[in-house]
Amino acid sequence: MLPMKSEADRVGASCVLQEGDPKPTGEPGTLVVVDIADYRYISPGARYGFGIMTGNAFIKSKVQFRDLVTGDVLGERSYDTSSTAWQGVFSAMTEKQVQAICKQIVDEVAHR
């Protein structure tokens, strides 16, 4: 939640985490539903310690944008990332990839 909250704060938006199935609140806004289909976590320690031997970090996700009042689907988009182990310690680890996806999602919503 922290990366999404920090990105929302960056553009002056609010961000509230919902547990369970997504529910419209009746308030104006956008409900962002994130479904992580697959991922491979690589920690900074593993990347720095083992370099290319750690392999590639990746995230495959699908995001639905819904009307926060009605729950109607406004759009859907995939947000996928991957690193290349050949970049060694400079390759993006999972935390950086999560932050990048959160930034893209917030920028998408902010421009509507």
mmCIF file of C-alpha atoms in Angstrom:
data_model
loop_
_atom_site.group_PDB
_atom_site.id
_atom_site.type_symbol
_atom_site.label_atom_id
_atom_site.label_comp_id
_atom_site.label_asym_id
_atom_site.label_seq_id
_atom_site.Cartn_x
_atom_site.Cartn_y
_atom_site.Cartn_z
ATOM 1 C CA MET A 1 0.000 0.000 0.000
ATOM 2 C CA LEU A 2 2.797 2.441 0.761
ATOM 3 C CA PRO A 3 4.015 2.878 -2.848
ATOM 4 C CA MET A 4 0.468 3.577 -4.069
ATOM 5 C CA LYS A 5 -0.171 6.009 -1.187
ATOM 6 C CA SER A 6 3.052 7.904 -1.834
ATOM 7 C CA GLU A 7 2.234 8.184 -5.542
ATOM 8 C CA ALA A 8 -1.313 9.375 -4.784
ATOM 9 C CA ASP A 9 0.064 11.951 -2.341
ATOM 10 C CA ARG A 10 2.420 13.163 -5.077
ATOM 11 C CA VAL A 11 -0.547 14.282 -7.201
ATOM 12 C CA GLY A 12 -2.726 15.413 -4.293
ATOM 13 C CA ALA A 13 -5.109 12.439 -4.435
ATOM 14 C CA SER A 14 -6.350 10.250 -1.623
ATOM 15 C CA CYS A 15 -5.790 6.520 -1.476
ATOM 16 C CA VAL A 16 -7.658 4.009 0.693
ATOM 17 C CA LEU A 17 -6.993 0.270 0.719
ATOM 18 C CA GLN A 18 -10.004 -2.060 0.593
ATOM 19 C CA GLU A 19 -9.875 -5.608 1.881
ATOM 20 C CA GLY A 20 -11.733 -8.396 0.060
ATOM 21 C CA ASP A 21 -13.853 -7.888 -3.041
ATOM 22 C CA PRO A 22 -13.783 -4.354 -4.499
ATOM 23 C CA LYS A 23 -16.769 -2.278 -3.419
ATOM 24 C CA PRO A 24 -17.979 1.098 -4.705
ATOM 25 C CA THR A 25 -18.310 3.638 -1.896
ATOM 26 C CA GLY A 26 -20.785 6.027 -3.464
ATOM 27 C CA GLU A 27 -18.197 8.837 -3.402
ATOM 28 C CA PRO A 28 -16.874 10.440 -6.584
ATOM 29 C CA GLY A 29 -13.571 8.983 -7.727
ATOM 30 C CA THR A 30 -11.917 5.986 -9.310
ATOM 31 C CA LEU A 31 -11.772 2.519 -7.817
ATOM 32 C CA VAL A 32 -8.539 0.843 -8.921
ATOM 33 C CA VAL A 33 -8.660 -2.962 -8.828
ATOM 34 C CA VAL A 34 -5.239 -4.597 -9.176
ATOM 35 C CA ASP A 35 -4.930 -8.300 -10.001
ATOM 36 C CA ILE A 36 -1.393 -9.702 -9.822
ATOM 37 C CA ALA A 37 -1.331 -12.694 -12.163
ATOM 38 C CA ASP A 38 2.298 -13.646 -11.551
ATOM 39 C CA TYR A 39 5.507 -12.241 -10.112
ATOM 40 C CA ARG A 40 9.048 -13.112 -9.165
ATOM 41 C CA TYR A 41 10.412 -11.290 -6.153
ATOM 42 C CA ILE A 42 14.071 -10.293 -6.117
ATOM 43 C CA SER A 43 15.250 -8.420 -3.025
ATOM 44 C CA PRO A 44 17.958 -5.748 -3.188
ATOM 45 C CA GLY A 45 20.158 -7.930 -0.969
ATOM 46 C CA ALA A 46 19.878 -10.883 -3.333
ATOM 47 C CA ARG A 47 20.567 -8.697 -6.375
ATOM 48 C CA TYR A 48 23.591 -7.027 -4.782
ATOM 49 C CA GLY A 49 24.903 -10.260 -3.290
ATOM 50 C CA PHE A 50 24.420 -12.629 -6.215
ATOM 51 C CA GLY A 51 24.093 -10.341 -9.264
ATOM 52 C CA ILE A 52 23.021 -12.108 -12.457
ATOM 53 C CA MET A 53 22.718 -15.434 -10.656
ATOM 54 C CA THR A 54 19.463 -14.228 -9.031
ATOM 55 C CA GLY A 55 17.664 -14.146 -12.373
ATOM 56 C CA ASN A 56 15.001 -11.669 -13.442
ATOM 57 C CA ALA A 57 12.380 -9.951 -11.321
ATOM 58 C CA PHE A 58 9.005 -9.481 -13.009
ATOM 59 C CA ILE A 59 5.396 -8.538 -12.342
ATOM 60 C CA LYS A 60 2.411 -9.392 -14.563
ATOM 61 C CA SER A 61 -0.714 -7.516 -13.530
ATOM 62 C CA LYS A 62 -4.084 -6.404 -14.830
ATOM 63 C CA VAL A 63 -5.756 -3.266 -13.509
ATOM 64 C CA GLN A 64 -9.425 -2.349 -13.780
ATOM 65 C CA PHE A 65 -10.510 1.250 -13.374
ATOM 66 C CA ARG A 66 -14.039 1.469 -11.993
ATOM 67 C CA ASP A 67 -16.400 4.287 -11.116
ATOM 68 C CA LEU A 68 -16.213 4.655 -7.341
ATOM 69 C CA VAL A 69 -19.914 5.631 -7.179
ATOM 70 C CA THR A 70 -21.415 2.771 -9.214
ATOM 71 C CA GLY A 71 -18.642 0.190 -9.597
ATOM 72 C CA ASP A 72 -19.033 0.266 -13.405
ATOM 73 C CA VAL A 73 -15.851 -0.678 -15.283
ATOM 74 C CA LEU A 74 -14.342 2.369 -17.006
ATOM 75 C CA GLY A 75 -11.349 0.600 -18.507
ATOM 76 C CA GLU A 76 -8.768 -2.092 -18.102
ATOM 77 C CA ARG A 77 -5.058 -2.227 -18.720
ATOM 78 C CA SER A 78 -2.076 -4.535 -18.160
ATOM 79 C CA TYR A 79 0.926 -3.265 -16.242
ATOM 80 C CA ASP A 80 3.858 -5.622 -16.647
ATOM 81 C CA THR A 81 7.486 -5.151 -15.720
ATOM 82 C CA SER A 82 10.631 -7.217 -15.998
ATOM 83 C CA SER A 83 14.270 -6.771 -15.244
ATOM 84 C CA THR A 84 17.254 -8.259 -16.901
ATOM 85 C CA ALA A 85 19.793 -9.945 -14.710
ATOM 86 C CA TRP A 86 22.504 -8.957 -17.185
ATOM 87 C CA GLN A 87 22.320 -5.414 -15.792
ATOM 88 C CA GLY A 88 23.718 -6.886 -12.570
ATOM 89 C CA VAL A 89 23.238 -4.800 -9.420
ATOM 90 C CA PHE A 90 21.704 -1.973 -11.479
ATOM 91 C CA SER A 91 18.794 -4.113 -12.637
ATOM 92 C CA ALA A 92 15.404 -3.102 -11.203
ATOM 93 C CA MET A 93 14.389 -5.188 -8.216
ATOM 94 C CA THR A 94 10.794 -5.883 -7.266
ATOM 95 C CA GLU A 95 10.360 -2.807 -5.017
ATOM 96 C CA LYS A 96 11.393 -0.491 -7.864
ATOM 97 C CA GLN A 97 9.033 -2.294 -10.228
ATOM 98 C CA VAL A 98 6.106 -1.941 -7.805
ATOM 99 C CA GLN A 99 6.845 1.787 -7.439
ATOM 100 C CA ALA A 100 6.972 2.183 -11.236
ATOM 101 C CA ILE A 101 3.608 0.436 -11.681
ATOM 102 C CA CYS A 102 2.027 2.552 -8.936
ATOM 103 C CA LYS A 103 3.323 5.720 -10.611
ATOM 104 C CA GLN A 104 1.860 4.653 -13.965
ATOM 105 C CA ILE A 105 -1.524 3.840 -12.407
ATOM 106 C CA VAL A 106 -1.743 7.132 -10.512
ATOM 107 C CA ASP A 107 -0.676 9.103 -13.585
ATOM 108 C CA GLU A 108 -3.372 7.322 -15.603
ATOM 109 C CA VAL A 109 -6.087 8.211 -13.073
ATOM 110 C CA ALA A 110 -4.815 11.773 -12.559
ATOM 111 C CA HIS A 111 -5.153 12.531 -16.270
ATOM 112 C CA ARG A 112 -8.842 11.585 -16.433
#
